[in-house]
Every structure is written in structure tokens, then in C-alpha cells.
């Protein structure tokens, strides 16, 4: 016989399952707004702390958010946590490869070789095969652009450029172009090609996209080219 407590637990689980996408969208949009509105890295960190007070985040959940918004890691407050992650950890709370987060911790601390080594373990050839199987050309172009970005982060520039060229040759709809261009710009930035990044970012700054002058000024994705004159001129044109 199911007790009232067991039934209540099932209802609670069902409620959380229903609310999960809503909560995720709330958190994502809050962090994007902080980055896009000019609050900078400190604004993203402050927003995440406020969200952490409203919602309990496990270490792995923090890692998931920090992998998408590495600005959360800039203060170093999560470094010790991130470097405890391991797929073989005795502690289930830290049983995670969490490669992207670990790599960002190294990069933001200036350990670029260590960061590249971590990213290299996440860019196997099977990922390219999975992208080839995507039938939606918009999604395929964006995913391949992201793959090119990650190859560049892993210290594989030749393959990164090959994948980037293939992505940019993929037919993309007008609706899918902004997302693909954002990935292409990120790949160029990781390759240290500021002018290539600028060419893709220029139309995004006048379109309905996730790119604003403020995100370009503060987000970690642009840190390798931010001081380049071509990039600074782009910011000046749109500031």
C-alpha cells in the first residue's frame, strides 16, 4: 500500500520535473541579462550568488552553470570545488568529469597549457561523426562551429580551421544564421583571429542576438582577442 508520504514524495518529484525547464530558463536568462546589460563579470557573479540563495545548487549543478558562464569562476571561489571533480570520485557529489569547468578554472588562472590538455580530452573524432549525422543544417552548422571552437581551445588549430570552414560552407537559414555566426566568431577568437571574429560579430551587434557590446567587453569567450585593435575598434563603433 502506498502511504500518504510516498504519494506526496511522488507528487513533489513530478512538480520538480515540471518546474525544471522553467527554473533553468530563469537562471539562464538572469545570467545573460547580467552579462548583456553592462554589469560585467562582477554582475554575473552577484547574480549567481543571488540565485544560489534562492535555489540550492549541488557542486555538479554549479559546474554546469559555470561551464556555460565561466565568468562565475573568475573570482576563484569555486576553484577548489572544481578541481575535486573526477569521474571516479568516492564522493557522488564530485563524481563528474566536468571537463569544461575544470578547463576554464585553469585558463582563468593563466594555466593555458593545462586548460588545453583538459579540453583535448573532450574533442574526439566521434563528436565530428555525431555532427555529420545531424539532419537540420542550422543545428549542424552551429554544432560544427562549436566543435571548431573547442578544437582551437584544445590546441588543435589546423583541425579547428578545417571544421570551421566546413561549418561556414553549410547552408544556413536566415533564422539560424545568428546562432551559427556566434559560434564562428567564438572559433575565430579561440584561434586568435580577431579580424575573423569581428567579421562575424559585426552583423550580430545590429541584429536580434545574444551579442551586445557589454558581453563582448566582459565575457570570457572573447578574452584572447579583446585587446586586439580590430576588436577594440568594433566595440568603439557600437558602444
GROMACS .gro file of C-alpha atoms in nm:
model
  239
    1UNK     CA    1   0.000   0.000   0.000
    2UNK     CA    2   0.129   0.348  -0.086
    3UNK     CA    3   0.145   0.574   0.218
    4UNK     CA    4   0.047   0.938   0.204
    5UNK     CA    5   0.414   1.027   0.248
    6UNK     CA    6   0.514   0.816  -0.051
    7UNK     CA    7   0.239   0.971  -0.259
    8UNK     CA    8   0.344   1.318  -0.151
    9UNK     CA    9   0.702   1.240  -0.248
   10UNK     CA   10   0.589   1.128  -0.592
   11UNK     CA   11   0.387   1.446  -0.637
   12UNK     CA   12   0.686   1.654  -0.526
   13UNK     CA   13   0.913   1.479  -0.777
   14UNK     CA   14   0.657   1.537  -1.051
   15UNK     CA   15   0.636   1.905  -0.957
   16UNK     CA   16   1.012   1.948  -0.976
   17UNK     CA   17   1.021   1.767  -1.311
   18UNK     CA   18   0.759   2.008  -1.441
   19UNK     CA   19   0.933   2.314  -1.299
   20UNK     CA   20   1.284   2.213  -1.406
   21UNK     CA   21   1.277   2.374  -1.754
   22UNK     CA   22   1.118   2.689  -1.611
   23UNK     CA   23   1.385   2.721  -1.342
   24UNK     CA   24   1.663   2.655  -1.593
   25UNK     CA   25   1.529   2.925  -1.824
   26UNK     CA   26   1.500   3.167  -1.533
   27UNK     CA   27   1.862   3.109  -1.431
   28UNK     CA   28   1.995   3.123  -1.788
   29UNK     CA   29   1.808   3.443  -1.871
   30UNK     CA   30   1.914   3.605  -1.543
   31UNK     CA   31   2.281   3.537  -1.614
   32UNK     CA   32   2.254   3.651  -1.976
   33UNK     CA   33   2.084   3.971  -1.867
   34UNK     CA   34   2.360   4.042  -1.615
   35UNK     CA   35   2.623   3.994  -1.885
   36UNK     CA   36   2.438   4.182  -2.158
   37UNK     CA   37   2.328   4.485  -1.958
   38UNK     CA   38   2.671   4.613  -1.861
   39UNK     CA   39   2.704   4.470  -1.511
   40UNK     CA   40   3.020   4.292  -1.620
   41UNK     CA   41   3.186   3.992  -1.459
   42UNK     CA   42   3.102   4.111  -1.109
   43UNK     CA   43   2.737   4.141  -1.212
   44UNK     CA   44   2.728   3.781  -1.336
   45UNK     CA   45   2.890   3.665  -1.012
   46UNK     CA   46   2.650   3.867  -0.800
   47UNK     CA   47   2.350   3.735  -0.992
   48UNK     CA   48   2.469   3.377  -0.948
   49UNK     CA   49   2.515   3.426  -0.573
   50UNK     CA   50   2.161   3.561  -0.550
   51UNK     CA   51   2.031   3.264  -0.747
   52UNK     CA   52   2.227   3.031  -0.521
   53UNK     CA   53   2.040   3.173  -0.224
   54UNK     CA   54   1.706   3.109  -0.393
   55UNK     CA   55   1.789   2.764  -0.531
   56UNK     CA   56   2.020   2.501  -0.383
   57UNK     CA   57   2.294   2.412  -0.631
   58UNK     CA   58   2.497   2.094  -0.589
   59UNK     CA   59   2.865   2.105  -0.693
   60UNK     CA   60   2.781   1.940  -1.025
   61UNK     CA   61   2.499   2.188  -1.088
   62UNK     CA   62   2.737   2.476  -1.015
   63UNK     CA   63   2.977   2.321  -1.264
   64UNK     CA   64   2.707   2.300  -1.529
   65UNK     CA   65   2.626   2.671  -1.493
   66UNK     CA   66   2.993   2.771  -1.473
   67UNK     CA   67   3.069   2.574  -1.788
   68UNK     CA   68   2.824   2.795  -1.976
   69UNK     CA   69   2.905   3.113  -1.782
   70UNK     CA   70   3.274   3.084  -1.686
   71UNK     CA   71   3.259   3.439  -1.550
   72UNK     CA   72   3.117   3.271  -1.238
   73UNK     CA   73   3.465   3.122  -1.186
   74UNK     CA   74   3.662   3.444  -1.228
   75UNK     CA   75   3.694   3.517  -0.856
   76UNK     CA   76   3.850   3.178  -0.783
   77UNK     CA   77   3.592   3.096  -0.517
   78UNK     CA   78   3.496   2.769  -0.689
   79UNK     CA   79   3.847   2.657  -0.788
   80UNK     CA   80   3.889   2.409  -0.504
   81UNK     CA   81   3.546   2.262  -0.574
   82UNK     CA   82   3.610   2.227  -0.948
   83UNK     CA   83   3.948   2.062  -0.907
   84UNK     CA   84   3.789   1.792  -0.689
   85UNK     CA   85   3.577   1.665  -0.980
   86UNK     CA   86   3.662   1.321  -1.108
   87UNK     CA   87   3.454   1.055  -1.285
   88UNK     CA   88   3.594   0.810  -1.028
   89UNK     CA   89   3.544   1.024  -0.716
   90UNK     CA   90   3.445   0.840  -0.398
   91UNK     CA   91   3.208   1.127  -0.325
   92UNK     CA   92   2.899   1.116  -0.551
   93UNK     CA   93   2.870   1.494  -0.525
   94UNK     CA   94   3.201   1.524  -0.715
   95UNK     CA   95   3.171   1.221  -0.943
   96UNK     CA   96   3.187   1.411  -1.268
   97UNK     CA   97   3.448   1.477  -1.534
   98UNK     CA   98   3.310   1.834  -1.568
   99UNK     CA   99   3.583   1.897  -1.825
  100UNK     CA  100   3.468   2.236  -1.947
  101UNK     CA  101   3.454   2.382  -1.598
  102UNK     CA  102   3.791   2.237  -1.498
  103UNK     CA  103   3.947   2.373  -1.818
  104UNK     CA  104   3.807   2.720  -1.751
  105UNK     CA  105   3.944   2.717  -1.398
  106UNK     CA  106   4.291   2.654  -1.541
  107UNK     CA  107   4.259   2.915  -1.815
  108UNK     CA  108   4.127   3.188  -1.590
  109UNK     CA  109   4.421   3.119  -1.356
  110UNK     CA  110   4.660   3.161  -1.651
  111UNK     CA  111   4.740   2.790  -1.684
  112UNK     CA  112   4.669   2.775  -2.058
  113UNK     CA  113   4.857   2.451  -2.127
  114UNK     CA  114   4.665   2.269  -1.853
  115UNK     CA  115   4.339   2.409  -1.986
  116UNK     CA  116   4.417   2.295  -2.341
  117UNK     CA  117   4.502   1.946  -2.217
  118UNK     CA  118   4.165   1.917  -2.043
  119UNK     CA  119   3.974   2.042  -2.347
  120UNK     CA  120   4.171   1.799  -2.567
  121UNK     CA  121   4.018   1.507  -2.380
  122UNK     CA  122   3.670   1.619  -2.490
  123UNK     CA  123   3.714   1.660  -2.867
  124UNK     CA  124   3.742   1.306  -3.000
  125UNK     CA  125   3.659   1.221  -3.364
  126UNK     CA  126   3.330   1.060  -3.261
  127UNK     CA  127   3.199   1.409  -3.194
  128UNK     CA  128   3.252   1.503  -3.560
  129UNK     CA  129   3.070   1.187  -3.666
  130UNK     CA  130   2.774   1.280  -3.446
  131UNK     CA  131   2.764   1.624  -3.608
  132UNK     CA  132   2.767   1.469  -3.955
  133UNK     CA  133   2.451   1.277  -3.859
  134UNK     CA  134   2.253   1.593  -3.773
  135UNK     CA  135   1.992   1.644  -4.044
  136UNK     CA  136   1.895   2.001  -3.954
  137UNK     CA  137   2.150   2.217  -4.136
  138UNK     CA  138   2.110   2.511  -3.896
  139UNK     CA  139   2.186   2.285  -3.599
  140UNK     CA  140   2.469   2.112  -3.785
  141UNK     CA  141   2.639   2.441  -3.873
  142UNK     CA  142   2.612   2.570  -3.517
  143UNK     CA  143   2.733   2.244  -3.363
  144UNK     CA  144   3.027   2.221  -3.603
  145UNK     CA  145   3.117   2.581  -3.530
  146UNK     CA  146   3.117   2.499  -3.159
  147UNK     CA  147   3.331   2.193  -3.231
  148UNK     CA  148   3.579   2.412  -3.419
  149UNK     CA  149   3.589   2.646  -3.119
  150UNK     CA  150   3.659   2.356  -2.883
  151UNK     CA  151   3.932   2.215  -3.109
  152UNK     CA  152   4.102   2.553  -3.102
  153UNK     CA  153   4.076   2.557  -2.723
  154UNK     CA  154   4.233   2.211  -2.721
  155UNK     CA  155   4.536   2.337  -2.912
  156UNK     CA  156   4.440   2.179  -3.247
  157UNK     CA  157   4.427   2.486  -3.477
  158UNK     CA  158   4.458   2.305  -3.812
  159UNK     CA  159   4.161   2.076  -3.748
  160UNK     CA  160   3.974   2.367  -3.591
  161UNK     CA  161   4.009   2.570  -3.910
  162UNK     CA  162   3.903   2.273  -4.124
  163UNK     CA  163   3.589   2.223  -3.918
  164UNK     CA  164   3.521   2.597  -3.917
  165UNK     CA  165   3.546   2.617  -4.296
  166UNK     CA  166   3.312   2.319  -4.328
  167UNK     CA  167   3.065   2.478  -4.089
  168UNK     CA  168   3.070   2.810  -4.275
  169UNK     CA  169   3.009   2.626  -4.605
  170UNK     CA  170   2.693   2.465  -4.466
  171UNK     CA  171   2.369   2.619  -4.599
  172UNK     CA  172   2.203   2.802  -4.310
  173UNK     CA  173   1.862   2.969  -4.294
  174UNK     CA  174   1.823   3.337  -4.211
  175UNK     CA  175   1.679   3.236  -3.874
  176UNK     CA  176   1.968   3.005  -3.793
  177UNK     CA  177   2.244   3.238  -3.910
  178UNK     CA  178   2.287   3.445  -3.589
  179UNK     CA  179   2.349   3.135  -3.377
  180UNK     CA  180   2.594   2.994  -3.631
  181UNK     CA  181   2.776   3.328  -3.662
  182UNK     CA  182   2.815   3.347  -3.285
  183UNK     CA  183   2.986   3.006  -3.289
  184UNK     CA  184   3.203   3.104  -3.586
  185UNK     CA  185   3.309   3.421  -3.407
  186UNK     CA  186   3.398   3.221  -3.096
  187UNK     CA  187   3.606   2.981  -3.305
  188UNK     CA  188   3.794   3.268  -3.469
  189UNK     CA  189   3.853   3.422  -3.126
  190UNK     CA  190   3.998   3.097  -2.993
  191UNK     CA  191   4.226   3.083  -3.297
  192UNK     CA  192   4.347   3.433  -3.210
  193UNK     CA  193   4.199   3.574  -3.531
  194UNK     CA  194   4.042   3.899  -3.414
  195UNK     CA  195   3.954   4.020  -3.763
  196UNK     CA  196   3.776   3.692  -3.841
  197UNK     CA  197   3.579   3.722  -3.518
  198UNK     CA  198   3.491   4.085  -3.591
  199UNK     CA  199   3.355   3.995  -3.936
  200UNK     CA  200   3.107   3.757  -3.775
  201UNK     CA  201   3.023   3.979  -3.479
  202UNK     CA  202   2.955   4.297  -3.675
  203UNK     CA  203   2.609   4.193  -3.803
  204UNK     CA  204   2.518   4.037  -3.468
  205UNK     CA  205   2.550   4.371  -3.293
  206UNK     CA  206   2.271   4.515  -3.506
  207UNK     CA  207   2.053   4.202  -3.507
  208UNK     CA  208   1.838   4.023  -3.252
  209UNK     CA  209   2.112   3.808  -3.097
  210UNK     CA  210   2.282   3.721  -2.769
  211UNK     CA  211   2.573   3.952  -2.856
  212UNK     CA  212   2.596   4.303  -2.712
  213UNK     CA  213   2.886   4.540  -2.663
  214UNK     CA  214   2.873   4.458  -2.293
  215UNK     CA  215   2.902   4.081  -2.346
  216UNK     CA  216   3.198   4.141  -2.578
  217UNK     CA  217   3.361   4.361  -2.315
  218UNK     CA  218   3.325   4.113  -2.030
  219UNK     CA  219   3.257   3.754  -2.133
  220UNK     CA  220   3.545   3.508  -2.112
  221UNK     CA  221   3.484   3.376  -2.464
  222UNK     CA  222   3.649   3.689  -2.607
  223UNK     CA  223   3.943   3.720  -2.369
  224UNK     CA  224   4.207   3.610  -2.621
  225UNK     CA  225   4.122   3.883  -2.874
  226UNK     CA  226   3.967   4.154  -2.658
  227UNK     CA  227   4.278   4.376  -2.657
  228UNK     CA  228   4.334   4.345  -3.032
  229UNK     CA  229   4.293   4.682  -3.211
  230UNK     CA  230   4.039   4.536  -3.457
  231UNK     CA  231   3.825   4.412  -3.168
  232UNK     CA  232   3.854   4.739  -2.979
  233UNK     CA  233   3.751   4.928  -3.292
  234UNK     CA  234   3.443   4.705  -3.320
  235UNK     CA  235   3.346   4.795  -2.964
  236UNK     CA  236   3.403   5.164  -3.031
  237UNK     CA  237   3.181   5.157  -3.341
  238UNK     CA  238   2.888   5.008  -3.149
  239UNK     CA  239   2.935   5.145  -2.798
   0.00000   0.00000   0.00000
